[in-house]
Amino acid sequence: MRFRLCRARRFGSGAEPSHFALWDITSETLAGLTQRPGRSLLTMLGTVLGVGAFVAVLGLTSTASGQIGHRFTVLAATTVTVTLAEDESNVASSDHLQGFPADADARIERLNGVVSAGVWWPITNNAQPVISAAPGVWAGTSEDAGGSAGLYAASPGLLHSIDPTVRGVLFNAFHDARGEQVCVLGATLAKRLGITQIDTRPAVFVNDVAYTVVGIINDVKQVPDLLTGVTIPSRTAEHVYGPPPGNSPAKMLIRTNLGAAPLIAKQAPIALRPEQPHDFVAIPPPDPHELRDNVEVDLTGLFLVLAGICLIIGMVGIANTTFVAVLERTAEIGLRRALGARARHIAAQFLAESTVLGLIGGLVGTAIAVATVLIVALTKNWTAVLNPATVIPAPLIGAGVGLLAGLYPSVRAARIEPQEALRR
Amino acid sequence: MTAAITLHGITRTFPGPPPIEALRGIDLTVPRGRYLAIMGPSGAGKSTLMNVLGLLDRPTDGVYELDGVDVAGIGEAERSAVRGQRIGFVFQAFHLLPHRSALENVMLAQLYNRSPRSKRAMRSRRVLELVGLTHRLHALPATMSGGERQRVAIARAMVNEPSLLLCDEPTGNLDSATADAVLGVLAEVHTSGQTIVVITHDPQVAARAERTVVIRDGLLHASEHAEAP
Ligand SMILES: Nc1ncnc2c1ncn2[C@@H]1O[C@H](COP(=O)(O)OP(=O)(O)OP(=O)(O)O)[C@@H](O)[C@H]1O
Ligand SMILES: [Mg+2]
């Protein structure tokens, strides 16, 4: 009795309604597709290209922008640059535009989220400095490195902000406060001057003034100019050369904790001079999302249109093949109807064939695209970024294309009258 | 015991213009287990009658009882079901699927009628044995002779144990020796009690049947040399 209930209702004639089980649809579909494998493969091509292009474009874009985002996060997102305002009205309102306060480093380093901060400026004392490893060198001679090397002033905090690797030590607040004749040497310049050892306390002569080299810096993250020059403490520079000149004003570099930069950029001018914060302009890092979006919009727009065109071509291809198959298999349709198939079973079969064709095309396309993204990422030493939200549904796009393509042919197949079809 | 087939005043008019009355009031009773031949000249309405009997076409008017149940007015779903479960078809053109083996072609008849998958192959093998094709189970139609193909088709028609086996010119594509073999298979099927209706214009085919009726201009006439029903 229980068994009876599970069975389908019967018609008045005693016949059970015809049935096309899912498992049978699947095996009939696969049989239909594999009986002409070459044609099935060709038909899939458009969908393979379309879905492949779609996934590859999104994958390459997210990989590339992920790359940008990665670099960005590490360095730029933790950097705030503060410059003096160049506003004319600002100059006019006060007698003279004041520079950074003497305790600028301390004022900023007090802020929560700041790792280190410091000011620097190039010393352009009207003429090129004469820089050499020995005294009494004339400007422009082969011993003078001043032609291509620069002289810089930097506060101790700046040296920390640029995060160099250093041989020896960096000059510190003590050297700075006392205006000592010390310097750090850029690695490039050190090589030119033949200075390799720090423990011998070598000196560099800048315009015949000796500065003791306390360290050689290499591999800075910011202000690479310092690698080719001599950097002396800012107080020492002020004693010898005066305050930073108007044509090369001091700049401040603040290294912050990750995520703190935008806030520090707002707080820095006030911390530097509460009564006149407009003397300073703090430049926060650009918004990483904006940066990434710009890249994505540039690339994806065009390629997604191309992917769409491929998908439409794929759809037309599947529709055409399915339609031809319906015409070719008219006798088979008649036979299946004679064997008990309903019109909807015929439609289901052709619809399943076109959908599976699209689905397989989508799977192949997705696989190729993922491989492409991985290979590109590997060759460029990038991290491949594939969003599962685009990769996983991608084969379904193919299936959708196949389904749409199969609608008309399968309706036509369902409408074929069995007695007409069998007359052949 | 009800008859396998009872036809009362079956007409089939193809709407024109001009309208063609292919069947003009057919009365026919086929008892269970009968082997009947329907003969007639070209254009007489043989195929039209076959389509009506096979529920591939609806009569314009009249009563058609299959196993005592009126099937003239039933809907598409029920007609499909009855075709799949009660009627076996054998066509002149065989209509085997070219990419499937003999066994798979026979199994196709069990696709739509809720036969359990696990039993399809076994049942199909058994009927193929019955028509003498045990050695050709996995052969493709292209590699088989015409006679073998038609025997596969008969096996396919028989696998669901139909009430009615309908054959439209079953030997039309075969030479006479092969035709004889196929007719022998039909005769054998008939001895097991199967109701068979064969449509043919070949007197030799009709001679194998127990009874022959002649259709002419859409009307049935008892054959001159036919025995009484
Ligand atoms: N679909 C149709 N539309 C219009 N007229 C039709 C249709 N099918 C058959 N006819 C007509 O009905 C008549 C009977 O046709 P049918 O096909 O039943 O003849 P037949 O006896 O099978 O002939 P043959 O031996 O040549 O196959 C013919 O006049 C034919 O033209
Ligand atoms: Mg005919």
PDB file of C-alpha atoms in Angstrom, chain A residues 7-8 10-21 23-24 27-28 31-32 35-36 329 331-332 334-346 349 417-419 421-424, chain B residues 12 14 47 51 56-57 69-71 74 76-87 89 91 93-100 105 108-115 117 120 156-157 160:
ATOM      1  CA  ARG A   7       3.977   5.401  -7.579  1.00  0.00           C
ATOM      2  CA  ALA A   8       2.524   7.976  -9.921  1.00  0.00           C
ATOM      3  CA  ARG A  10      -2.640   6.287 -13.289  1.00  0.00           C
ATOM      4  CA  PHE A  11      -4.735   7.484 -16.184  1.00  0.00           C
ATOM      5  CA  GLY A  12      -8.228   6.183 -16.895  1.00  0.00           C
ATOM      6  CA  SER A  13      -6.700   3.883 -19.472  1.00  0.00           C
ATOM      7  CA  GLY A  14      -4.570   2.368 -16.737  1.00  0.00           C
ATOM      8  CA  ALA A  15      -1.335   3.702 -18.185  1.00  0.00           C
ATOM      9  CA  GLU A  16       1.112   5.458 -15.885  1.00  0.00           C
ATOM     10  CA  PRO A  17       2.159   8.955 -16.972  1.00  0.00           C
ATOM     11  CA  SER A  18       5.339   8.960 -19.035  1.00  0.00           C
ATOM     12  CA  HIS A  19       8.397   9.983 -17.123  1.00  0.00           C
ATOM     13  CA  PHE A  20      11.887  11.129 -18.028  1.00  0.00           C
ATOM     14  CA  ALA A  21      14.045  10.679 -14.944  1.00  0.00           C
ATOM     15  CA  TRP A  23      19.387  10.382 -14.424  1.00  0.00           C
ATOM     16  CA  ASP A  24      18.048   9.326 -17.820  1.00  0.00           C
ATOM     17  CA  SER A  27      22.776   9.957 -19.770  1.00  0.00           C
ATOM     18  CA  GLU A  28      20.758  10.748 -22.934  1.00  0.00           C
ATOM     19  CA  ALA A  31      25.111  10.287 -25.353  1.00  0.00           C
ATOM     20  CA  GLY A  32      23.762  13.035 -27.628  1.00  0.00           C
ATOM     21  CA  GLN A  35      27.974  11.025 -30.681  1.00  0.00           C
ATOM     22  CA  ARG A  36      29.404  14.064 -32.485  1.00  0.00           C
ATOM     23  CA  ARG A 329      17.210  14.088 -35.548  1.00  0.00           C
ATOM     24  CA  ALA A 331      13.116  10.857 -37.093  1.00  0.00           C
ATOM     25  CA  GLU A 332      14.643  10.213 -33.668  1.00  0.00           C
ATOM     26  CA  GLY A 334       9.299  10.860 -33.829  1.00  0.00           C
ATOM     27  CA  LEU A 335      10.626   7.554 -32.565  1.00  0.00           C
ATOM     28  CA  ARG A 336      10.988   8.827 -29.007  1.00  0.00           C
ATOM     29  CA  ARG A 337       7.436  10.127 -29.120  1.00  0.00           C
ATOM     30  CA  ALA A 338       6.254   6.701 -30.338  1.00  0.00           C
ATOM     31  CA  LEU A 339       8.170   5.157 -27.435  1.00  0.00           C
ATOM     32  CA  GLY A 340       6.204   7.236 -24.966  1.00  0.00           C
ATOM     33  CA  ALA A 341       8.068  10.542 -24.732  1.00  0.00           C
ATOM     34  CA  ARG A 342       5.946  13.615 -24.195  1.00  0.00           C
ATOM     35  CA  ALA A 343       6.606  16.833 -26.084  1.00  0.00           C
ATOM     36  CA  ARG A 344       8.143  18.300 -22.935  1.00  0.00           C
ATOM     37  CA  HIS A 345      10.530  15.353 -22.627  1.00  0.00           C
ATOM     38  CA  ILE A 346      11.807  16.095 -26.121  1.00  0.00           C
ATOM     39  CA  GLN A 349      16.457  16.659 -23.815  1.00  0.00           C
ATOM     40  CA  GLU A 417       4.381  15.963 -34.814  1.00  0.00           C
ATOM     41  CA  PRO A 418       5.411  12.329 -34.319  1.00  0.00           C
ATOM     42  CA  GLN A 419       3.511  10.994 -37.315  1.00  0.00           C
ATOM     43  CA  ALA A 421       8.554  12.840 -38.168  1.00  0.00           C
ATOM     44  CA  LEU A 422       8.164   9.092 -38.628  1.00  0.00           C
ATOM     45  CA  ARG A 423       7.081   9.366 -42.245  1.00  0.00           C
ATOM     46  CA  ARG A 424      10.684   9.869 -43.289  1.00  0.00           C
TER      47      ARG A 424
ATOM     48  CA  ARG B  12     -10.070  11.190 -40.161  1.00  0.00           C
ATOM     49  CA  PHE B  14      -7.384  16.381 -43.106  1.00  0.00           C
ATOM     50  CA  SER B  47      -0.752   4.946 -42.802  1.00  0.00           C
ATOM     51  CA  ASN B  51      -1.338   6.506 -36.924  1.00  0.00           C
ATOM     52  CA  LEU B  56       0.135   9.118 -33.062  1.00  0.00           C
ATOM     53  CA  ASP B  57      -2.882  10.899 -34.553  1.00  0.00           C
ATOM     54  CA  VAL B  69     -10.857   1.665 -22.752  1.00  0.00           C
ATOM     55  CA  ASP B  70     -11.861   4.528 -25.033  1.00  0.00           C
ATOM     56  CA  VAL B  71      -8.683   6.242 -26.131  1.00  0.00           C
ATOM     57  CA  ILE B  74      -7.653  11.273 -24.390  1.00  0.00           C
ATOM     58  CA  GLU B  76      -1.535  14.305 -25.131  1.00  0.00           C
ATOM     59  CA  ALA B  77      -0.024  13.149 -21.830  1.00  0.00           C
ATOM     60  CA  GLU B  78      -2.162  10.024 -21.708  1.00  0.00           C
ATOM     61  CA  ARG B  79      -1.663   9.213 -25.373  1.00  0.00           C
ATOM     62  CA  SER B  80       2.104   9.377 -24.871  1.00  0.00           C
ATOM     63  CA  ALA B  81       1.820   7.099 -21.864  1.00  0.00           C
ATOM     64  CA  VAL B  82      -0.363   4.567 -23.690  1.00  0.00           C
ATOM     65  CA  ARG B  83       2.003   4.601 -26.688  1.00  0.00           C
ATOM     66  CA  GLY B  84       4.948   3.945 -24.438  1.00  0.00           C
ATOM     67  CA  GLN B  85       3.360   1.175 -22.414  1.00  0.00           C
ATOM     68  CA  ARG B  86       0.684  -0.534 -24.532  1.00  0.00           C
ATOM     69  CA  ILE B  87       1.793  -0.222 -28.125  1.00  0.00           C
ATOM     70  CA  PHE B  89       5.858   0.044 -33.247  1.00  0.00           C
ATOM     71  CA  PHE B  91       8.538   0.828 -38.970  1.00  0.00           C
ATOM     72  CA  ALA B  93      12.573   2.450 -42.032  1.00  0.00           C
ATOM     73  CA  PHE B  94      13.591   0.618 -38.790  1.00  0.00           C
ATOM     74  CA  HIS B  95      14.255   3.942 -37.009  1.00  0.00           C
ATOM     75  CA  LEU B  96      17.191   2.674 -34.991  1.00  0.00           C
ATOM     76  CA  LEU B  97      19.510   5.277 -33.472  1.00  0.00           C
ATOM     77  CA  PRO B  98      22.746   4.936 -35.455  1.00  0.00           C
ATOM     78  CA  HIS B  99      25.134   5.624 -32.562  1.00  0.00           C
ATOM     79  CA  ARG B 100      23.636   3.054 -30.208  1.00  0.00           C
ATOM     80  CA  ASN B 105      18.317   0.695 -29.029  1.00  0.00           C
ATOM     81  CA  LEU B 108      15.468   3.135 -25.416  1.00  0.00           C
ATOM     82  CA  ALA B 109      11.896   1.803 -25.335  1.00  0.00           C
ATOM     83  CA  GLN B 110      12.128   1.619 -21.552  1.00  0.00           C
ATOM     84  CA  LEU B 111      13.301   5.200 -21.106  1.00  0.00           C
ATOM     85  CA  TYR B 112       9.950   6.909 -20.624  1.00  0.00           C
ATOM     86  CA  ASN B 113       7.789   4.277 -18.938  1.00  0.00           C
ATOM     87  CA  ARG B 114       9.256   4.120 -15.449  1.00  0.00           C
ATOM     88  CA  SER B 115      11.077   0.847 -16.010  1.00  0.00           C
ATOM     89  CA  ARG B 117      17.083   1.257 -14.743  1.00  0.00           C
ATOM     90  CA  ARG B 120      16.380  -2.564 -18.491  1.00  0.00           C
ATOM     91  CA  ARG B 156      12.391  -2.880 -29.139  1.00  0.00           C
ATOM     92  CA  ALA B 157       8.657  -2.972 -29.844  1.00  0.00           C
ATOM     93  CA  ASN B 160       7.465  -3.545 -22.819  1.00  0.00           C
TER      94      ASN B 160
END
